[in-house]
């Protein structure tokens, strides 16, 4: 019953949104909706204390005017409304107004399905499942995600057009890897690959792309850019969830990675790599890569190098539960256990060398775990103050997104509450700087969720 009810609610939400909030690519049917052609709506928040995504203090009680999709004005004095029906007045009651959360490491097409379903299942079904999960992601307060591998271009388009509700997506498209590398999910019976022959299933559906020379890499990178990738993701070393690559190995050569970096930079954007070991990280940095995902076996020398070069660390406080998604005794479980032990040290090095550090979750194949995104953010207090953790998941993550430059799909400032910034906002029932556990229960504590100036959730009494 509950499931059916929530599905119906979601469909209604999607329909309401599609009618009220047509995106930039307005469909003919939507253009005829009652709101078409009317001036953009405005929202006034009264009596809110602002966490701005940068500082460790809340503001004095303030007032915020959102017009269209931007924050137009922030004031300590009351902002008058013109009383028009297009203006929504929100009495904040002293609650906290903060930027929407950003997750810097997701795989939106691989959160709910099993690995087999994600790879071998029906593509249409998988997209609809990912759409439902994207709506849940937004309703958990994550208004933007950076997708680091998977065929999310269609999902992103449907969200941006207002067909379904979901976060902004910065897509990488296919994870580009080597034969046998992290993300090569082929079976051994599919070898040898015929040069120029048919692509494997994961490549056909755009989850991964396998490349074994600088020319191959350039081609696959450019294919992702052509589809709208805002950054490029390479596998520079072995990974946990893939069947063939040991976690200690390095994958692409420096020349191969440089080919990717050149192609991405020609297109105005950057390359991020999956890498665990000092060898894999250092080679990627030598090739011009700007961001390291995971970095769980990082050592002092590597951390120092990252600091010198200004290379980002995109880290995840992976919870214990994720280990249990890999069967005890499996190769993947053994690899996970080894990687998991490195996480604490990575965060300690990140702090010691003041690395530019982004927050991500990397939830895979678990709808249950996806419900813990806020709890994962709150768990950063093992290493950071609550304010530092919240800044990381808002203002700092937005700086990483800004590396996409003109390839950002969403021109404007994200992750901050300031005049002129995009209006992605959460109204929190309480002060998350004093009690970060509030973000672990978004259903209860995020009483209002706004993305791009539009309200997706409002449980304030009216
Ligand atoms: Zn990942």
Coordinates of C-alpha atoms and ligand atoms in Angstrom, one line a residue:
X1 CA 0.0 0.0 0.0
X2 CA 2.7 2.4 1.1
X3 CA 4.7 1.8 -2.0
X4 CA 1.7 2.3 -4.3
X5 CA 0.7 5.5 -2.5
X6 CA 4.2 6.9 -2.7
X7 CA 4.4 6.0 -6.4
X8 CA 1.1 7.7 -7.1
X9 CA 2.3 10.7 -5.1
X10 CA 5.5 10.8 -7.2
X11 CA 3.6 10.7 -10.4
X12 CA 1.3 13.5 -9.3
X13 CA 4.3 15.5 -8.3
X14 CA 5.9 14.9 -11.6
X15 CA 2.7 15.9 -13.5
X16 CA 2.2 19.0 -11.4
X17 CA 5.7 20.0 -11.9
X18 CA 5.6 19.3 -15.7
X19 CA 2.5 21.6 -16.0
X20 CA 3.6 24.4 -13.7
X21 CA 7.3 24.6 -14.4
X22 CA 8.2 24.0 -18.0
X23 CA 11.9 24.1 -18.6
X24 CA 13.9 25.9 -21.2
X25 CA 12.9 23.4 -23.9
X26 CA 9.2 23.9 -23.7
X27 CA 7.1 21.2 -25.3
X28 CA 4.1 22.5 -27.3
X29 CA 1.7 20.9 -24.9
X30 CA 3.4 22.6 -21.9
X31 CA 3.5 25.9 -23.7
X32 CA -0.3 25.9 -23.7
X33 CA -0.4 25.5 -19.9
X34 CA -2.1 28.3 -17.8
X35 CA 1.2 29.6 -16.5
X36 CA 2.9 30.0 -19.9
X37 CA 3.9 33.5 -20.7
X38 CA 3.4 34.9 -17.2
X39 CA 6.2 36.7 -15.4
X40 CA 8.4 34.5 -13.3
X41 CA 7.2 33.9 -9.7
X42 CA 9.0 35.2 -6.7
X43 CA 9.4 33.8 -3.2
X44 CA 10.1 35.9 -0.1
X45 CA 11.6 34.2 2.9
X46 CA 11.0 36.1 6.1
X47 CA 12.8 35.7 9.4
X48 CA 15.4 33.1 8.4
X49 CA 18.9 32.7 9.7
X50 CA 21.3 32.0 6.8
X51 CA 24.0 29.4 6.5
X52 CA 25.6 30.8 3.4
X53 CA 27.7 27.7 2.3
X54 CA 31.0 29.5 3.2
X55 CA 31.1 30.7 6.8
X56 CA 30.8 28.8 10.1
X57 CA 28.2 31.1 11.6
X58 CA 24.5 31.7 10.9
X59 CA 23.5 35.2 10.0
X60 CA 21.2 37.4 12.1
X61 CA 17.5 37.0 11.3
X62 CA 17.2 37.9 7.6
X63 CA 14.9 38.2 4.6
X64 CA 15.6 36.7 1.2
X65 CA 13.9 37.4 -2.1
X66 CA 14.0 34.8 -4.9
X67 CA 12.9 35.9 -8.3
X68 CA 12.9 33.6 -11.2
X69 CA 15.7 31.1 -10.6
X70 CA 18.0 33.5 -8.7
X71 CA 18.5 34.9 -5.2
X72 CA 17.8 38.6 -5.9
X73 CA 18.1 40.2 -2.5
X74 CA 19.2 39.4 1.0
X75 CA 18.3 42.0 3.7
X76 CA 18.2 42.4 7.5
X77 CA 15.1 44.5 7.0
X78 CA 11.7 43.3 5.8
X79 CA 11.4 42.9 2.0
X80 CA 8.0 44.1 1.0
X81 CA 5.9 42.0 -1.4
X82 CA 3.7 43.5 -4.0
X83 CA 0.9 41.2 -2.8
X84 CA 0.6 39.6 -6.3
X85 CA -0.5 36.0 -6.5
X86 CA 2.8 35.3 -8.2
X87 CA 4.7 36.0 -5.0
X88 CA 4.9 33.2 -2.4
X89 CA 5.6 34.4 1.2
X90 CA 7.4 32.0 3.5
X91 CA 7.5 32.7 7.2
X92 CA 10.7 31.1 8.2
X93 CA 10.0 31.4 11.9
X94 CA 13.8 31.7 12.7
X95 CA 14.6 28.5 10.9
X96 CA 17.9 28.0 9.0
X97 CA 18.0 28.8 5.2
X98 CA 21.0 27.0 3.6
X99 CA 22.2 26.1 0.1
X100 CA 20.9 22.8 -1.4
X101 CA 23.3 20.0 -0.8
X102 CA 25.7 18.8 -3.5
X103 CA 27.0 15.2 -4.0
X104 CA 30.2 15.2 -5.9
X105 CA 30.3 11.5 -6.6
X106 CA 27.2 9.6 -7.8
X107 CA 26.3 7.0 -10.3
X108 CA 22.6 8.0 -10.9
X109 CA 21.9 5.0 -13.2
X110 CA 23.3 2.5 -10.7
X111 CA 21.8 3.4 -7.3
X112 CA 18.7 1.2 -7.2
X113 CA 19.3 -1.7 -9.7
X114 CA 21.3 -4.7 -9.0
X115 CA 24.6 -4.9 -11.0
X116 CA 23.0 -7.4 -13.3
X117 CA 19.9 -5.3 -13.8
X118 CA 22.0 -2.2 -14.5
X119 CA 24.1 -3.9 -17.1
X120 CA 21.9 -6.5 -18.7
X121 CA 18.4 -5.1 -17.9
X122 CA 16.0 -3.2 -20.1
X123 CA 17.4 0.3 -20.8
X124 CA 13.9 2.0 -20.7
X125 CA 13.1 0.4 -17.4
X126 CA 16.4 1.3 -15.9
X127 CA 15.9 5.0 -16.9
X128 CA 12.5 5.1 -15.2
X129 CA 13.9 3.5 -12.1
X130 CA 16.7 6.1 -12.1
X131 CA 14.2 8.9 -12.5
X132 CA 12.2 7.7 -9.5
X133 CA 15.5 7.6 -7.5
X134 CA 16.5 11.1 -8.8
X135 CA 13.2 12.5 -7.4
X136 CA 14.0 10.9 -4.0
X137 CA 17.5 12.4 -4.2
X138 CA 16.1 15.9 -4.6
X139 CA 13.6 15.3 -1.8
X140 CA 16.6 14.4 0.4
X141 CA 17.9 18.0 -0.1
X142 CA 20.5 17.2 -2.8
X143 CA 19.8 19.8 -5.4
X144 CA 22.9 19.0 -7.5
X145 CA 24.9 15.9 -8.2
X146 CA 28.1 15.2 -10.2
X147 CA 27.7 11.9 -12.0
X148 CA 31.0 10.1 -12.4
X149 CA 30.1 7.3 -14.7
X150 CA 26.9 6.0 -16.4
X151 CA 24.5 6.9 -19.2
X152 CA 22.7 9.8 -17.5
X153 CA 22.3 12.1 -20.4
X154 CA 18.6 11.2 -21.0
X155 CA 17.8 11.3 -17.2
X156 CA 19.4 14.8 -17.0
X157 CA 17.4 16.0 -20.0
X158 CA 14.1 14.8 -18.6
X159 CA 14.9 16.6 -15.3
X160 CA 16.0 19.8 -16.9
X161 CA 12.9 19.8 -19.1
X162 CA 10.7 19.4 -16.0
X163 CA 9.4 15.9 -17.1
X164 CA 10.4 14.5 -13.8
X165 CA 11.7 16.1 -10.5
X166 CA 15.4 15.6 -9.7
X167 CA 18.7 17.3 -9.0
X168 CA 20.8 19.2 -11.4
X169 CA 23.2 16.6 -13.0
X170 CA 26.8 17.3 -14.0
X171 CA 27.2 14.2 -16.3
X172 CA 30.5 12.5 -17.2
X173 CA 28.8 9.9 -19.4
X174 CA 30.7 6.6 -19.8
X175 CA 33.5 5.8 -17.4
X176 CA 36.5 5.4 -19.7
X177 CA 38.7 2.5 -18.8
X178 CA 41.2 0.0 -20.2
X179 CA 40.8 -3.6 -21.2
X180 CA 40.5 -5.4 -17.8
X181 CA 40.3 -2.1 -16.0
X182 CA 37.8 -0.8 -13.4
X183 CA 34.5 -0.6 -15.2
X184 CA 35.3 -3.4 -17.8
X185 CA 32.4 -5.7 -16.8
X186 CA 32.9 -8.1 -19.8
X187 CA 33.0 -11.9 -19.2
X188 CA 36.1 -13.7 -20.1
X189 CA 34.3 -15.6 -22.8
X190 CA 34.0 -12.2 -24.6
X191 CA 37.7 -12.2 -25.2
X192 CA 39.6 -11.7 -27.5
X193 CA 38.0 -8.5 -28.6
X194 CA 38.1 -8.2 -32.4
X195 CA 39.7 -4.9 -33.3
X196 CA 37.0 -2.7 -34.8
X197 CA 34.4 -5.4 -33.8
X198 CA 31.1 -5.2 -32.0
X199 CA 31.1 -3.3 -28.7
X200 CA 30.3 -5.1 -25.4
X201 CA 27.0 -4.5 -23.7
X202 CA 28.3 -2.0 -21.1
X203 CA 29.8 0.0 -23.9
X204 CA 26.7 -0.1 -26.0
X205 CA 24.5 1.3 -23.2
X206 CA 27.1 3.9 -22.3
X207 CA 28.1 2.8 -18.9
X208 CA 31.8 2.3 -19.7
X209 CA 34.1 2.8 -22.7
X210 CA 37.1 0.6 -23.2
X211 CA 40.2 2.3 -24.7
X212 CA 43.7 1.0 -25.1
X213 CA 45.6 3.7 -26.9
X214 CA 45.8 7.5 -26.9
X215 CA 43.7 7.6 -30.1
X216 CA 41.1 5.3 -28.6
X217 CA 40.9 7.5 -25.5
X218 CA 40.6 10.7 -27.6
X219 CA 37.7 9.1 -29.5
X220 CA 35.8 8.0 -26.4
X221 CA 36.4 11.3 -24.6
X222 CA 35.1 13.3 -27.5
X223 CA 32.0 11.0 -27.8
X224 CA 31.1 11.9 -24.1
X225 CA 31.7 15.6 -24.8
X226 CA 29.5 15.4 -27.9
X227 CA 26.7 14.1 -25.7
X228 CA 27.1 16.9 -23.2
X229 CA 29.5 15.6 -20.6
X230 CA 30.5 18.5 -18.2
X231 CA 33.7 16.6 -17.2
X232 CA 35.4 13.4 -18.2
X233 CA 36.0 10.4 -15.9
X234 CA 38.8 8.0 -16.4
X235 CA 39.7 4.9 -14.4
X236 CA 43.4 5.4 -13.6
X237 CA 43.7 2.4 -11.3
X238 CA 41.9 -0.8 -10.1
X239 CA 38.6 -0.7 -8.3
X240 CA 36.5 -2.6 -5.9
X241 CA 33.3 -3.4 -7.8
X242 CA 34.9 -4.5 -11.1
X243 CA 35.6 -8.2 -11.6
X244 CA 39.0 -8.1 -13.3
X245 CA 41.2 -5.3 -12.0
X246 CA 43.2 -5.8 -8.7
X247 CA 43.1 -2.6 -6.6
X248 CA 46.9 -2.1 -6.7
X249 CA 47.2 -1.8 -10.5
X250 CA 47.6 1.3 -12.6
X251 CA 45.6 1.4 -15.8
X252 CA 46.2 4.1 -18.4
X253 CA 49.7 5.2 -19.4
X254 CA 50.6 8.8 -18.9
X255 CA 50.3 9.4 -22.7
X256 CA 46.8 7.9 -22.7
X257 CA 45.7 10.1 -19.9
X258 CA 47.3 13.1 -21.5
X259 CA 45.2 12.5 -24.6
X260 CA 42.1 12.6 -22.5
X261 CA 43.3 15.8 -20.7
X262 CA 44.0 17.5 -24.0
X263 CA 40.6 16.6 -25.5
X264 CA 38.8 17.7 -22.4
X265 CA 40.8 21.0 -22.1
X266 CA 40.2 21.7 -25.8
X267 CA 36.5 21.5 -24.9
X268 CA 37.0 23.8 -21.9
X269 CA 36.7 21.3 -19.2
X270 CA 38.7 18.8 -17.1
X271 CA 39.4 15.1 -16.3
X272 CA 38.8 13.4 -13.0
X273 CA 40.1 9.9 -12.3
X274 CA 39.3 7.0 -10.2
X275 CA 42.6 6.2 -8.4
X276 CA 43.5 4.6 -5.1
X277 CA 47.3 4.2 -5.0
X278 CA 50.2 6.7 -4.9
X279 CA 51.5 5.4 -8.3
X280 CA 48.1 5.8 -10.0
X281 CA 47.5 9.3 -8.5
X282 CA 50.9 10.6 -9.3
X283 CA 50.7 9.5 -12.9
X284 CA 47.4 11.1 -13.3
X285 CA 48.7 14.4 -11.9
X286 CA 51.7 14.2 -14.3
X287 CA 49.2 13.9 -17.1
X288 CA 47.3 17.0 -16.1
X289 CA 44.3 15.5 -14.3
X290 CA 42.6 18.0 -12.0
X291 CA 40.7 15.7 -9.5
X292 CA 41.3 12.4 -7.8
X293 CA 38.3 10.2 -6.8
X294 CA 38.8 8.2 -3.7
X295 CA 42.6 8.3 -3.2
X296 CA 42.2 5.7 -0.4
X297 CA 45.8 4.5 -0.4
X298 CA 47.3 8.0 -0.6
X299 CA 50.6 8.6 1.2
X300 CA 52.3 11.7 2.6
X301 CA 54.3 12.4 -0.6
X302 CA 51.2 12.1 -2.8
X303 CA 49.1 14.3 -0.5
X304 CA 51.9 16.9 -0.6
X305 CA 52.1 16.7 -4.4
X306 CA 48.3 17.2 -4.6
X307 CA 48.5 20.2 -2.4
X308 CA 51.4 21.8 -4.5
X309 CA 49.5 21.3 -7.7
X310 CA 46.1 22.3 -6.4
X311 CA 44.6 18.9 -7.4
X312 CA 41.2 18.2 -5.9
X313 CA 40.4 15.2 -3.7
X314 CA 36.9 13.9 -4.2
X315 CA 36.5 11.7 -1.1
X316 CA 33.6 9.6 0.3
X317 CA 33.0 8.6 4.0
X318 CA 31.9 5.2 2.8
X319 CA 29.8 3.6 5.6
X320 CA 30.2 0.1 7.0
X321 CA 26.9 -1.0 5.5
X322 CA 28.2 -0.7 1.9
X323 CA 30.7 -3.5 2.7
X324 CA 27.8 -5.8 3.3
X325 CA 26.5 -5.3 -0.2
X326 CA 29.5 -7.4 -1.3
X327 CA 29.2 -11.1 -0.3
X328 CA 31.5 -12.3 2.4
X329 CA 34.3 -14.4 0.9
X330 CA 34.0 -12.7 -2.6
X331 CA 37.0 -11.0 -4.2
X332 CA 35.1 -7.7 -4.2
X333 CA 34.5 -7.9 -0.4
X334 CA 38.2 -8.5 0.2
X335 CA 39.1 -5.6 -2.0
X336 CA 36.5 -3.4 -0.3
X337 CA 37.8 -4.2 3.2
X338 CA 41.3 -3.1 2.1
X339 CA 40.1 0.1 0.6
X340 CA 37.7 0.8 3.5
X341 CA 40.6 0.8 6.0
X342 CA 42.3 3.6 4.0
X343 CA 39.5 6.1 4.2
X344 CA 40.3 7.5 7.6
X345 CA 44.0 8.0 6.7
X346 CA 43.0 9.8 3.5
X347 CA 40.8 12.3 5.4
X348 CA 43.6 12.8 7.9
X349 CA 46.1 13.6 5.1
X350 CA 43.5 15.8 3.4
X351 CA 43.3 17.9 6.5
X352 CA 47.0 17.9 7.2
X353 CA 47.9 19.2 3.7
X354 CA 44.7 21.3 3.4
X355 CA 43.7 19.6 0.2
X356 CA 40.8 20.9 -1.7
X357 CA 38.4 18.2 -0.6
X358 CA 34.9 17.5 -2.1
X359 CA 32.2 15.4 -0.4
X360 CA 30.6 12.5 -2.3
X361 CA 28.7 9.3 -1.5
X362 CA 29.3 6.8 -4.3
X363 CA 26.2 4.7 -3.3
X364 CA 25.9 1.8 -5.7
X365 CA 23.2 -0.9 -6.0
X366 CA 21.4 -0.1 -2.8
X367 CA 18.2 1.9 -2.5
X368 CA 18.4 1.4 1.3
X369 CA 21.8 3.0 1.5
X370 CA 20.7 5.9 -0.7
X371 CA 18.3 6.9 2.0
X372 CA 21.4 7.5 4.2
X373 CA 23.0 10.2 2.1
X374 CA 22.4 12.8 4.8
X375 CA 23.8 10.4 7.5
X376 CA 26.9 10.0 5.4
X377 CA 27.4 13.7 5.3
X378 CA 26.8 14.0 9.1
X379 CA 29.4 11.2 9.6
X380 CA 32.1 13.6 8.4
X381 CA 32.2 14.9 11.9
X382 CA 34.7 12.1 12.6
X383 CA 37.2 14.5 10.9
X384 CA 35.6 17.9 10.5
X385 CA 33.5 20.3 12.5
X386 CA 29.8 20.4 11.5
X387 CA 30.3 23.8 9.8
X388 CA 33.3 22.4 7.8
X389 CA 31.3 19.4 6.7
X390 CA 28.4 21.6 5.6
X391 CA 30.6 24.0 3.8
X392 CA 32.2 21.0 2.0
X393 CA 28.9 19.7 0.8
X394 CA 27.8 23.1 -0.5
X395 CA 30.2 26.0 -1.3
X396 CA 33.3 23.8 -1.7
X397 CA 31.6 21.2 -3.9
X398 CA 30.3 24.0 -6.0
X399 CA 33.9 25.2 -6.6
X400 CA 34.8 21.7 -7.9
X401 CA 31.7 21.8 -10.2
X402 CA 33.0 25.2 -11.5
X403 CA 36.0 23.5 -13.0
X404 CA 33.6 22.6 -15.9
X405 CA 33.7 26.2 -16.9
X406 CA 31.5 26.9 -19.9
X407 CA 30.6 23.3 -20.0
X408 CA 28.6 23.6 -16.9
X409 CA 25.0 22.8 -17.8
X410 CA 23.8 25.4 -15.3
X411 CA 25.4 28.8 -15.7
X412 CA 25.3 30.7 -12.4
X413 CA 26.6 30.3 -8.9
X414 CA 25.8 27.1 -7.0
X415 CA 26.3 26.0 -3.4
X416 CA 26.0 29.5 -1.7
X417 CA 23.3 31.8 -0.4
X418 CA 24.2 35.1 -1.8
X419 CA 22.7 37.7 -4.1
X420 CA 22.8 36.6 -7.7
X421 CA 23.3 32.9 -6.9
X422 CA 21.0 30.2 -8.3
X423 CA 18.1 29.6 -5.9
X424 CA 18.7 26.1 -4.7
X425 CA 17.7 26.4 -1.0
X426 CA 16.7 24.3 2.0
X427 CA 14.8 25.5 5.0
X428 CA 15.9 23.5 8.0
X429 CA 13.9 23.1 11.1
X430 CA 16.8 23.9 13.5
X431 CA 20.4 24.9 13.3
X432 CA 22.5 22.2 11.5
X433 CA 25.8 23.9 12.6
X434 CA 24.8 23.2 16.2
X435 CA 23.3 19.8 15.4
X436 CA 24.5 18.2 12.2
X437 CA 22.3 15.2 12.8
X438 CA 19.4 17.3 11.4
X439 CA 20.7 16.6 7.9
X440 CA 20.5 12.9 8.5
X441 CA 16.7 13.1 8.6
X442 CA 15.7 15.2 5.7
X443 CA 12.1 14.0 5.6
X444 CA 11.5 15.5 9.0
X445 CA 13.9 18.4 9.1
X446 CA 14.1 19.9 5.6
X447 CA 10.7 21.6 5.7
X448 CA 11.1 23.3 2.4
X449 CA 13.2 22.3 -0.7
X450 CA 13.7 24.7 -3.6
X451 CA 15.6 24.1 -6.8
X452 CA 16.1 26.7 -9.5
X453 CA 13.6 29.0 -7.7
X454 CA 10.9 26.3 -7.7
X455 CA 9.5 24.8 -4.5
X456 CA 9.4 21.0 -4.6
X457 CA 8.5 20.4 -1.0
X458 CA 6.9 22.6 1.7
X459 CA 5.6 21.1 4.9
X460 CA 5.3 24.4 6.8
X461 CA 1.8 24.9 8.2
X462 CA -0.2 27.2 5.9
Ligands
LIG1 ZN1 32.2 5.7 -8.1

